[in-house]
Short mmCIF file of C-alpha atoms and ligand atoms in Angstrom, two decimals:
data_model
loop_
_atom_site.label_atom_id
_atom_site.label_comp_id
_atom_site.label_asym_id
_atom_site.label_seq_id
_atom_site.Cartn_x
_atom_site.Cartn_y
_atom_site.Cartn_z
CA MET A 1 126.15 108.39 47.58
CA GLU A 2 125.78 112.09 48.25
CA LEU A 3 126.49 113.08 51.85
CA ASN A 4 124.21 115.35 53.87
CA VAL A 5 124.89 116.46 57.42
CA VAL A 6 122.20 117.24 59.98
CA ILE A 7 123.43 118.97 63.14
CA LEU A 8 121.09 118.81 66.13
CA ALA A 9 121.39 122.06 68.05
CA ALA A 10 117.99 122.74 69.57
CA GLY A 11 118.96 122.03 73.17
CA LYS A 12 118.52 124.87 75.64
CA GLY A 13 121.76 124.32 77.48
CA THR A 14 120.20 125.35 80.79
CA ARG A 15 123.20 124.05 82.73
CA MET A 16 125.50 126.53 81.01
CA LYS A 17 123.76 129.29 83.03
CA SER A 18 124.46 131.74 80.23
CA VAL A 19 122.50 134.07 77.95
CA LEU A 20 124.56 132.62 75.10
CA PRO A 21 122.96 129.54 73.48
CA LYS A 22 124.95 126.42 74.33
CA VAL A 23 126.23 125.87 70.79
CA MET A 24 127.63 129.43 70.77
CA GLN A 25 129.84 128.79 73.82
CA PRO A 26 133.47 128.98 72.71
CA LEU A 27 135.92 126.09 72.64
CA ALA A 28 139.42 127.10 71.52
CA GLY A 29 137.98 130.54 70.81
CA ARG A 30 135.29 129.33 68.40
CA PRO A 31 131.63 128.47 69.04
CA LEU A 32 130.97 124.75 69.58
CA LEU A 33 128.75 124.76 66.50
CA ARG A 34 131.58 126.29 64.40
CA HIS A 35 133.70 123.20 65.05
CA VAL A 36 130.88 120.93 63.86
CA VAL A 37 130.09 123.06 60.79
CA ASP A 38 133.79 123.00 59.85
CA THR A 39 133.80 119.22 60.24
CA ALA A 40 130.83 118.98 57.86
CA LYS A 41 132.74 121.16 55.38
CA ALA A 42 135.85 119.03 55.69
CA LEU A 43 133.70 116.00 54.82
CA SER A 44 132.52 117.85 51.67
CA ALA A 45 128.87 117.50 52.64
CA ALA A 46 126.50 118.39 49.79
CA ARG A 47 124.28 120.17 52.31
CA THR A 48 124.50 120.88 56.00
CA LEU A 49 121.31 121.46 57.91
CA VAL A 50 121.16 122.81 61.45
CA VAL A 51 118.15 122.03 63.63
CA TYR A 52 117.82 124.99 65.97
CA GLY A 53 115.57 125.92 68.84
CA HIS A 54 116.65 128.29 71.55
CA GLY A 55 118.51 131.44 70.53
CA GLY A 56 118.00 130.55 66.88
CA ASP A 57 118.29 134.16 65.66
CA LEU A 58 121.61 134.67 67.29
CA VAL A 59 122.94 131.38 65.97
CA GLN A 60 121.73 132.07 62.43
CA ARG A 61 123.28 135.55 62.45
CA ALA A 62 126.61 134.15 63.62
CA PHE A 63 126.61 131.71 60.70
CA ALA A 64 125.03 134.00 58.10
CA SER A 65 128.04 133.78 55.79
CA GLU A 66 127.81 130.00 55.60
CA SER A 67 125.58 128.23 53.10
CA LEU A 68 123.72 126.30 55.79
CA LEU A 69 120.14 125.13 55.76
CA TRP A 70 118.07 125.68 58.90
CA ALA A 71 115.12 123.86 60.43
CA GLU A 72 113.34 125.01 63.54
CA GLN A 73 112.38 122.63 66.32
CA ALA A 74 110.19 124.90 68.42
CA GLU A 75 109.48 122.31 71.07
CA GLN A 76 112.00 119.68 72.08
CA LYS A 77 110.27 116.36 71.73
CA GLY A 78 113.36 114.20 71.40
CA THR A 79 116.22 113.48 69.03
CA GLY A 80 113.96 111.62 66.57
CA HIS A 81 111.59 114.57 66.48
CA ALA A 82 114.54 116.90 65.89
CA VAL A 83 115.66 114.96 62.81
CA GLN A 84 112.02 114.88 61.62
CA MET A 85 112.19 118.69 61.46
CA ALA A 86 115.03 118.35 58.93
CA LEU A 87 113.31 115.73 56.76
CA PRO A 88 111.49 118.09 54.34
CA GLN A 89 114.85 119.55 53.31
CA LEU A 90 116.61 116.19 52.87
CA PRO A 91 116.63 114.69 49.38
CA ALA A 92 115.02 111.29 48.79
CA THR A 93 118.37 109.68 48.00
CA GLY A 94 121.88 109.87 49.38
CA ARG A 95 122.83 109.44 53.01
CA THR A 96 122.76 111.66 56.06
CA LEU A 97 125.27 111.95 58.88
CA ILE A 98 123.70 113.09 62.15
CA LEU A 99 125.99 115.20 64.34
CA TYR A 100 125.39 117.32 67.45
CA GLY A 101 126.08 121.02 68.00
CA ASP A 102 127.42 120.24 71.47
CA VAL A 103 129.79 117.44 70.40
CA PRO A 104 132.52 119.56 68.82
CA LEU A 105 135.63 117.44 68.33
CA THR A 106 134.75 114.33 66.33
CA THR A 107 137.56 113.86 63.83
CA THR A 108 136.98 113.59 60.10
CA SER A 109 138.97 110.36 60.10
CA THR A 110 136.56 108.67 62.54
CA LEU A 111 133.54 110.06 60.67
CA GLY A 112 135.09 109.00 57.38
CA ARG A 113 135.30 105.42 58.63
CA LEU A 114 131.60 105.58 59.58
CA ILE A 115 130.46 107.07 56.28
CA GLU A 116 132.36 104.58 54.13
CA ARG A 117 130.47 101.73 55.81
CA VAL A 118 127.20 103.20 54.54
CA ALA A 119 127.77 102.80 50.82
CA SER A 120 124.28 101.64 49.85
CA ASP A 121 120.69 101.73 51.06
CA ALA A 122 121.23 98.27 52.60
CA ALA A 123 123.34 99.55 55.53
CA MET A 124 123.35 102.19 58.23
CA GLY A 125 126.05 103.00 60.77
CA LEU A 126 126.59 104.46 64.19
CA ILE A 127 129.48 105.34 66.46
CA THR A 128 129.53 103.44 69.74
CA LEU A 129 131.88 103.55 72.69
CA VAL A 130 132.63 101.07 75.46
CA MET A 131 132.62 102.93 78.78
CA ASP A 132 133.60 101.98 82.32
CA ASN A 133 130.68 104.00 83.60
CA PRO A 134 127.89 103.95 81.00
CA ALA A 135 125.24 105.48 83.30
CA GLY A 136 122.95 107.90 81.52
CA TYR A 137 123.68 106.72 77.99
CA GLY A 138 121.63 104.65 75.59
CA ARG A 139 122.91 101.05 75.60
CA ILE A 140 123.72 99.00 72.50
CA VAL A 141 121.80 95.73 72.65
CA ARG A 142 123.35 92.96 70.53
CA ASP A 143 122.06 89.46 69.78
CA ALA A 144 123.91 86.19 70.40
CA GLY A 145 125.65 86.58 67.04
CA GLY A 146 126.94 90.04 68.06
CA ASP A 147 124.64 91.96 65.69
CA VAL A 148 123.08 95.18 66.98
CA VAL A 149 119.34 94.73 67.46
CA ARG A 150 118.26 97.90 69.25
CA ILE A 151 119.29 100.75 71.53
CA VAL A 152 117.67 101.08 74.93
CA GLU A 153 117.79 104.40 76.78
CA GLN A 154 118.95 104.42 80.43
CA LYS A 155 115.46 105.33 81.64
CA ASP A 156 113.85 102.46 79.73
CA ALA A 157 116.53 99.86 80.45
CA SER A 158 116.15 96.71 82.55
CA ASP A 159 118.73 95.97 85.24
CA ASP A 160 120.49 93.55 82.88
CA GLU A 161 120.52 96.07 80.05
CA LYS A 162 121.98 98.69 82.38
CA LYS A 163 125.02 96.41 82.75
CA ILE A 164 125.84 96.81 79.04
CA ARG A 165 128.94 98.98 78.74
CA GLU A 166 128.72 99.69 75.01
CA VAL A 167 126.87 103.00 74.59
CA ASN A 168 125.35 105.06 71.81
CA THR A 169 127.23 108.28 71.02
CA GLY A 170 124.24 109.52 69.00
CA ILE A 171 126.27 109.88 65.78
CA PHE A 172 124.46 108.01 63.01
CA CYS A 173 124.85 107.70 59.28
CA VAL A 174 121.63 106.63 57.55
CA PRO A 175 120.51 106.33 53.91
CA ASN A 176 117.94 109.06 53.21
CA VAL A 177 115.35 106.60 51.86
CA LEU A 178 115.38 104.87 55.23
CA LEU A 179 115.16 108.13 57.22
CA HIS A 180 112.15 109.16 55.12
CA LYS A 181 110.55 105.81 55.81
CA TRP A 182 111.40 105.36 59.50
CA LEU A 183 111.21 108.81 61.11
CA PRO A 184 107.47 109.37 60.52
CA ALA A 185 106.86 105.96 62.13
CA LEU A 186 108.52 106.82 65.47
CA GLN A 187 106.39 106.51 68.60
CA ASN A 188 106.83 108.27 71.93
CA ASN A 189 105.54 105.52 74.21
CA ASN A 190 108.65 105.40 76.39
CA ALA A 191 109.78 106.57 79.85
CA GLN A 192 110.44 110.13 78.66
CA GLY A 193 107.50 110.50 76.27
CA GLU A 194 110.01 111.49 73.56
CA TYR A 195 110.50 110.53 69.93
CA TYR A 196 113.82 108.70 70.12
CA LEU A 197 116.11 108.70 67.10
CA THR A 198 117.59 105.55 68.62
CA ASP A 199 114.40 103.62 67.84
CA ILE A 200 115.38 103.47 64.16
CA ILE A 201 117.98 100.85 65.12
CA ALA A 202 115.27 98.30 65.95
CA MET A 203 113.53 99.23 62.66
CA ALA A 204 116.77 98.59 60.77
CA ALA A 205 117.24 95.24 62.50
CA ALA A 206 113.64 94.24 61.71
CA GLU A 207 114.16 95.06 58.03
CA ASN A 208 117.54 93.31 57.81
CA VAL A 209 119.35 96.56 57.10
CA ARG A 210 123.00 95.97 58.07
CA ILE A 211 123.94 97.96 61.20
CA GLU A 212 127.61 98.91 61.19
CA THR A 213 129.32 100.18 64.32
CA VAL A 214 132.50 102.22 64.43
CA GLN A 215 134.51 103.32 67.49
CA PRO A 216 136.31 106.66 67.77
CA GLU A 217 140.11 106.61 67.98
CA GLN A 218 139.93 108.78 71.13
CA SER A 219 137.01 108.92 73.54
CA TRP A 220 137.04 112.75 73.65
CA GLU A 221 135.91 112.77 70.02
CA VAL A 222 132.39 111.95 71.15
CA ASP A 223 132.32 113.99 74.37
CA GLY A 224 129.28 116.25 74.57
CA ILE A 225 129.20 119.51 76.50
CA ASN A 226 126.44 120.35 78.97
CA ASP A 227 128.05 122.66 81.51
CA LYS A 228 131.08 124.86 82.06
CA LEU A 229 132.98 122.06 83.79
CA GLN A 230 132.71 119.79 80.77
CA LEU A 231 133.53 122.75 78.53
CA SER A 232 136.76 123.48 80.37
CA ALA A 233 137.69 119.80 80.55
CA LEU A 234 137.30 119.40 76.78
CA GLU A 235 139.12 122.71 76.20
CA ARG A 236 142.15 121.32 78.07
CA VAL A 237 142.02 118.03 76.16
CA HIS A 238 141.81 119.90 72.87
CA GLN A 239 144.60 122.33 73.77
CA ARG A 240 146.85 119.42 74.65
CA VAL A 241 146.14 117.85 71.26
CA LEU A 242 147.02 121.14 69.53
CA ALA A 243 150.17 121.56 71.64
CA ASP A 244 151.25 117.99 70.90
CA SER A 245 150.89 118.61 67.20
CA LEU A 246 153.08 121.74 67.44
CA MET A 247 155.72 119.81 69.37
CA ARG A 248 155.61 116.99 66.82
CA GLY A 249 156.28 119.66 64.22
CA GLY A 250 159.41 120.70 66.08
CA VAL A 251 158.18 123.63 68.19
CA THR A 252 159.69 123.83 71.67
CA LEU A 253 157.01 124.46 74.28
CA ILE A 254 158.39 125.07 77.75
CA ASP A 255 155.00 124.03 79.16
CA PRO A 256 152.38 122.62 76.75
CA ALA A 257 149.73 123.10 79.46
CA ARG A 258 150.33 126.85 79.41
CA LEU A 259 149.79 127.58 75.74
CA ASP A 260 146.38 128.45 74.29
CA ILE A 261 145.66 128.20 70.60
CA ARG A 262 142.48 129.80 69.31
CA GLY A 263 142.92 129.50 65.59
CA SER A 264 145.54 128.18 63.20
CA VAL A 265 149.29 128.25 63.68
CA THR A 266 151.84 127.61 60.96
CA HIS A 267 155.52 127.65 61.80
CA GLY A 268 159.07 127.10 60.64
CA MET A 269 161.88 125.27 62.42
CA ASP A 270 163.16 125.91 65.94
CA VAL A 271 160.31 128.04 67.22
CA HIS A 272 160.54 128.44 71.00
CA ILE A 273 157.56 129.40 73.16
CA GLU A 274 157.72 130.28 76.86
CA PRO A 275 154.72 129.78 79.22
CA ASN A 276 151.37 131.60 79.16
CA VAL A 277 151.24 132.45 75.50
CA ILE A 278 147.96 132.86 73.58
CA LEU A 279 147.91 132.46 69.81
CA GLU A 280 144.68 133.60 68.14
CA GLY A 281 143.27 133.70 64.63
CA ARG A 282 145.78 133.04 61.85
CA VAL A 283 149.30 133.10 63.21
CA VAL A 284 152.33 132.49 61.00
CA LEU A 285 155.70 132.05 62.70
CA GLY A 286 158.96 131.86 60.73
CA ASN A 287 162.10 129.92 61.59
CA ASN A 288 163.75 130.42 64.96
CA VAL A 289 161.05 132.71 66.35
CA ARG A 290 161.22 133.09 70.13
CA ILE A 291 158.12 134.11 72.07
CA GLY A 292 158.57 135.14 75.69
CA ALA A 293 156.18 134.57 78.58
CA ASN A 294 152.71 136.15 78.66
CA CYS A 295 152.52 137.24 75.04
CA GLN A 296 149.31 137.35 73.01
CA LEU A 297 149.61 137.12 69.22
CA LYS A 298 146.58 137.45 66.98
CA ASP A 299 146.33 137.36 63.17
CA CYS A 300 149.99 138.09 62.52
CA GLU A 301 152.99 137.06 60.49
CA ILE A 302 156.27 136.90 62.31
CA GLY A 303 159.47 136.59 60.25
CA ASP A 304 162.55 134.45 60.83
CA ASN A 305 164.70 135.05 63.92
CA VAL A 306 162.25 137.47 65.53
CA VAL A 307 162.48 137.74 69.31
CA ILE A 308 159.25 138.69 71.10
CA LYS A 309 160.06 139.48 74.70
CA PRO A 310 157.62 138.90 77.58
CA ASN A 311 154.26 140.63 77.98
CA SER A 312 153.91 141.83 74.40
CA LEU A 313 150.63 142.06 72.45
CA ILE A 314 150.53 141.75 68.68
CA ASP A 315 147.29 142.11 66.74
CA ASP A 316 146.89 142.15 62.95
CA ALA A 317 150.52 142.98 62.26
CA ARG A 318 153.50 141.84 60.19
CA VAL A 319 156.92 141.67 61.76
CA GLY A 320 159.99 141.34 59.53
CA ALA A 321 162.90 138.99 60.05
CA GLY A 322 165.28 139.71 62.87
CA ALA A 323 163.02 142.21 64.61
CA GLU A 324 163.00 142.54 68.41
CA ILE A 325 159.72 143.27 70.11
CA GLY A 326 159.06 144.08 73.75
CA PRO A 327 159.06 143.50 76.61
CA PHE A 328 155.66 145.20 77.11
CA ALA A 329 155.22 146.24 73.47
CA ARG A 330 151.83 146.62 71.80
CA LEU A 331 151.59 146.25 68.04
CA ARG A 332 148.09 147.15 66.91
CA PRO A 333 146.33 146.58 63.57
CA GLY A 334 148.12 147.82 60.49
CA THR A 335 151.60 147.62 61.96
CA VAL A 336 154.13 146.50 59.36
CA LEU A 337 157.73 146.22 60.49
CA ALA A 338 160.63 145.60 58.08
CA GLU A 339 163.68 143.53 58.99
CA ASN A 340 165.59 144.22 62.18
CA VAL A 341 163.21 146.81 63.60
CA HIS A 342 163.33 147.19 67.38
CA ILE A 343 160.15 148.03 69.26
CA GLY A 344 160.92 148.23 72.94
CA ASN A 345 159.06 148.51 76.23
CA PHE A 346 155.87 150.54 76.44
CA VAL A 347 155.87 151.34 72.74
CA GLU A 348 152.49 151.25 70.98
CA THR A 349 152.19 151.16 67.20
CA LYS A 350 149.05 151.39 65.05
CA LYS A 351 148.89 151.64 61.24
CA ALA A 352 152.61 152.18 61.36
CA VAL A 353 154.88 151.07 58.54
CA ILE A 354 158.44 151.09 59.79
CA GLY A 355 161.55 150.53 57.64
CA LYS A 356 164.58 148.33 58.05
CA GLY A 357 166.63 148.67 61.21
CA SER A 358 164.58 151.52 62.70
CA LYS A 359 164.31 151.64 66.48
CA ALA A 360 161.76 152.85 69.00
CA ASN A 361 163.21 151.41 72.14
CA HIS A 362 161.15 153.00 74.89
CA LEU A 363 157.84 154.69 75.71
CA ALA A 364 156.41 155.91 72.41
CA TYR A 365 153.15 156.05 70.45
CA LEU A 366 153.50 155.66 66.68
CA GLY A 367 150.08 155.81 65.03
CA ASP A 368 149.29 156.52 61.36
CA ALA A 369 152.98 156.74 60.58
CA GLU A 370 155.27 155.94 57.66
CA ILE A 371 158.76 155.68 58.98
CA GLY A 372 161.81 155.00 56.82
CA SER A 373 164.82 152.83 57.54
CA GLY A 374 167.57 153.51 60.04
CA VAL A 375 165.37 155.92 62.00
CA ASN A 376 165.85 156.40 65.74
CA ILE A 377 162.72 157.31 67.68
CA GLY A 378 163.62 158.77 71.07
CA ALA A 379 161.85 157.81 74.27
CA GLY A 380 158.59 159.65 74.88
CA THR A 381 157.95 160.41 71.20
CA ILE A 382 154.28 160.73 70.31
CA THR A 383 152.63 161.03 66.92
CA CYS A 384 149.75 163.44 67.57
CA ASN A 385 147.67 161.75 64.88
CA TYR A 386 144.17 162.71 65.99
CA ASP A 387 142.77 166.22 66.01
CA GLY A 388 139.56 165.10 67.69
CA VAL A 389 137.83 164.50 64.36
CA ASN A 390 140.25 163.09 61.80
CA LYS A 391 143.40 161.00 61.79
CA HIS A 392 146.51 162.41 60.11
CA LEU A 393 149.73 160.92 58.79
CA THR A 394 153.24 161.39 60.10
CA THR A 395 156.01 160.68 57.59
CA ILE A 396 159.61 160.26 58.66
CA GLY A 397 162.44 159.84 56.15
CA ASP A 398 165.37 157.40 56.27
CA ASN A 399 168.00 157.92 58.96
CA ALA A 400 166.08 160.67 60.74
CA PHE A 401 166.75 161.10 64.44
CA ILE A 402 163.69 161.99 66.50
CA GLY A 403 164.84 163.49 69.79
CA THR A 404 163.45 162.35 73.09
CA ASN A 405 159.94 163.53 73.92
CA THR A 406 159.17 164.92 70.48
CA SER A 407 155.50 165.58 69.72
CA LEU A 408 154.95 165.07 65.99
CA ILE A 409 151.79 167.07 65.25
CA ALA A 410 150.35 165.41 62.16
CA PRO A 411 150.06 165.87 59.28
CA VAL A 412 153.79 166.44 59.27
CA VAL A 413 156.86 165.28 57.37
CA VAL A 414 160.32 164.91 58.88
CA GLY A 415 162.84 164.61 56.06
CA ALA A 416 165.56 162.06 55.55
CA GLY A 417 168.57 162.59 57.78
CA ALA A 418 166.74 165.30 59.74
CA THR A 419 166.96 165.65 63.52
CA THR A 420 164.44 166.99 65.99
CA GLY A 421 165.62 168.43 69.27
CA ALA A 422 164.52 166.72 72.44
CA GLY A 423 161.22 168.06 73.76
CA SER A 424 160.19 169.60 70.44
CA ALA A 425 156.58 170.03 69.34
CA ILE A 426 157.00 169.63 65.58
CA SER A 427 154.02 171.11 63.71
CA LYS A 428 155.76 172.08 60.45
CA ASP A 429 157.61 169.90 57.98
CA VAL A 430 161.33 169.48 58.65
CA PRO A 431 163.52 169.51 55.51
CA ASP A 432 166.08 166.75 54.85
CA ASN A 433 169.32 166.88 56.81
CA THR A 434 168.32 169.82 59.05
CA LEU A 435 167.80 170.20 62.78
CA ALA A 436 164.42 171.40 64.01
CA VAL A 437 164.12 172.62 67.58
CA ALA A 438 160.67 173.70 68.70
CA ARG A 439 160.68 174.27 72.44
CA GLY A 440 160.89 177.11 74.96
CA LYS A 441 164.39 178.58 75.23
CA GLN A 442 166.13 177.86 78.54
CA VAL A 443 166.60 180.88 80.82
CA VAL A 444 169.19 180.86 83.61
CA ILE A 445 168.60 183.25 86.54
CA GLU A 446 171.83 183.46 88.43
CA SER A 447 170.64 185.65 91.28
CA TRP A 448 167.67 183.39 92.11
CA GLN A 449 167.26 182.43 95.80
CA ARG A 450 165.34 179.42 97.02
CA PRO A 451 162.45 180.32 99.33
CA VAL A 452 163.21 179.71 103.02
CA LYS A 453 160.79 178.34 105.63
CA LYS A 454 159.23 181.07 107.82
C1 UD1 B 1 120.95 110.77 73.48
C2 UD1 B 1 120.64 109.38 72.98
C3 UD1 B 1 121.44 108.37 73.80
C4 UD1 B 1 122.92 108.68 73.73
C5 UD1 B 1 123.18 110.11 74.14
C6 UD1 B 1 124.61 110.47 73.89
C7 UD1 B 1 118.38 109.45 72.12
C8 UD1 B 1 116.97 109.14 72.37
N1 UD1 B 1 119.23 109.15 73.08
O1 UD1 B 1 120.59 110.85 74.83
O2 UD1 B 1 121.19 107.06 73.32
O3 UD1 B 1 123.63 107.77 74.58
O4 UD1 B 1 122.35 111.00 73.37
O5 UD1 B 1 124.87 111.70 74.46
O6 UD1 B 1 118.73 109.92 71.06
N2 UD1 B 1 118.29 117.52 70.85
C9 UD1 B 1 117.51 118.33 70.05
N3 UD1 B 1 116.16 118.26 70.13
C10 UD1 B 1 115.55 117.42 71.00
C11 UD1 B 1 116.34 116.61 71.82
C12 UD1 B 1 117.71 116.68 71.73
O7 UD1 B 1 118.03 119.11 69.26
O8 UD1 B 1 114.31 117.42 71.01
C13 UD1 B 1 119.73 117.61 70.76
C14 UD1 B 1 120.33 118.22 72.02
O9 UD1 B 1 120.55 119.60 71.84
C15 UD1 B 1 121.64 117.48 72.15
C16 UD1 B 1 121.39 116.14 71.47
O10 UD1 B 1 120.24 116.31 70.67
O11 UD1 B 1 122.66 118.12 71.42
C17 UD1 B 1 121.22 114.98 72.45
O12 UD1 B 1 120.19 115.30 73.34
P1 UD1 B 1 120.29 114.87 74.86
O13 UD1 B 1 119.01 115.16 75.51
O14 UD1 B 1 121.54 115.42 75.44
O15 UD1 B 1 120.53 113.31 74.68
P2 UD1 B 1 119.89 112.16 75.50
O16 UD1 B 1 118.43 112.14 75.23
O17 UD1 B 1 120.35 112.25 76.88
CA1 CA B 2 117.16 114.00 76.62
#
């Protein structure tokens, strides 16, 4: 049976106290809704439909590149009403999994177990959870034989029903024929005056449709987010899961509670990560990579045996094997370092391609630069790449030696084996194997007297 996914995301999220719609709040660096949309993709859903309400424009723009279907629920009249809004876009056959934009971490393995129980129009399924404190949730009412007969919401429950500890997570899988039949029949004669999706359970029981229940492997899989406290609690749970998976893969984490992953990390053997590191986007770490404290790495590939010393920032860069970065280095987009390059403290690179074994050990800016191998960049060297309007290229040949405090006024070429004198402002090309000195000549005044205090 074809699988459809409907994601309910019309809630206002008032308790977030934010201009951002609730489902756009980030967990592990990605909007809550992004996690759910990715889950739908991982389940190979034939179509995924998002029911939106508040901040719909913003949400739709953020997901414009996805082939999602959208249904507006202008007024929130309950979960049943929300799924009704999706009905016109749901085919007559197949089955539909109902997920929530604010329940981001349900695993595909748990959902897979639910879906496989709904293999014909004779069964529907839902995820339930047994809780120590079920207050606030819809309760699962079972008959003497243990079969589910209905769900009763907290506000409609009798004192006895309130003692039931098995609750509804809200995640349902229902054959489309049954949704088309049952949803239009929902009534709102209940304590909240809402159209409850949960009322379809009693309809299923009345029609002898088998009601399957599945429990999540971990309770956090069905945790919903309503405020910033719950958001941060789930963030920590999720980060711990990600850290555990790195450690299982052989990564040494000095403190798994002080690593943040906001994207995907692939790694080789013997990677070692000190505290307070943030990994964002797509990060690829080779074998034996060492990352010091307080580093932030985003969208980068780091080769084998690279050492990244504390307080370094790397964004959209490739670092070759054996390189040494930092402390306090900043590699900006377009930085490509060959093997064994050294980028030391307070060195900033941007669109800089640097060859094997070259070194910029202290205090330099290398922007829009093509630098050969075996080059030594002295402290204080600046590529003057910007004339206020355009960016220009600095090219430095193999084995050049750039003296301390050289200003390289681009466009300019320093040849292979060339040397620039310390303090030079190099505005003309320097031929191979020559020395260029471009600075005021030193004058020594022997008869000079220091002023004396009057
Ligand atoms: C619902 C269930 C309850 C379950 C609980 C789990 C119903 C009637 N009750 O409770 O049995 O234990 O979830 O958290 O289904 N939404 C819309 N449009 C609406 C109403 C809700 O899109 O008109 C969305 C919300 O954005 C939210 C989700 O549906 O993501 C659940 O709504 P919420 O009000 O939090 O659930 P409850 O009614 O408390
Ligand atoms: Ca509600």
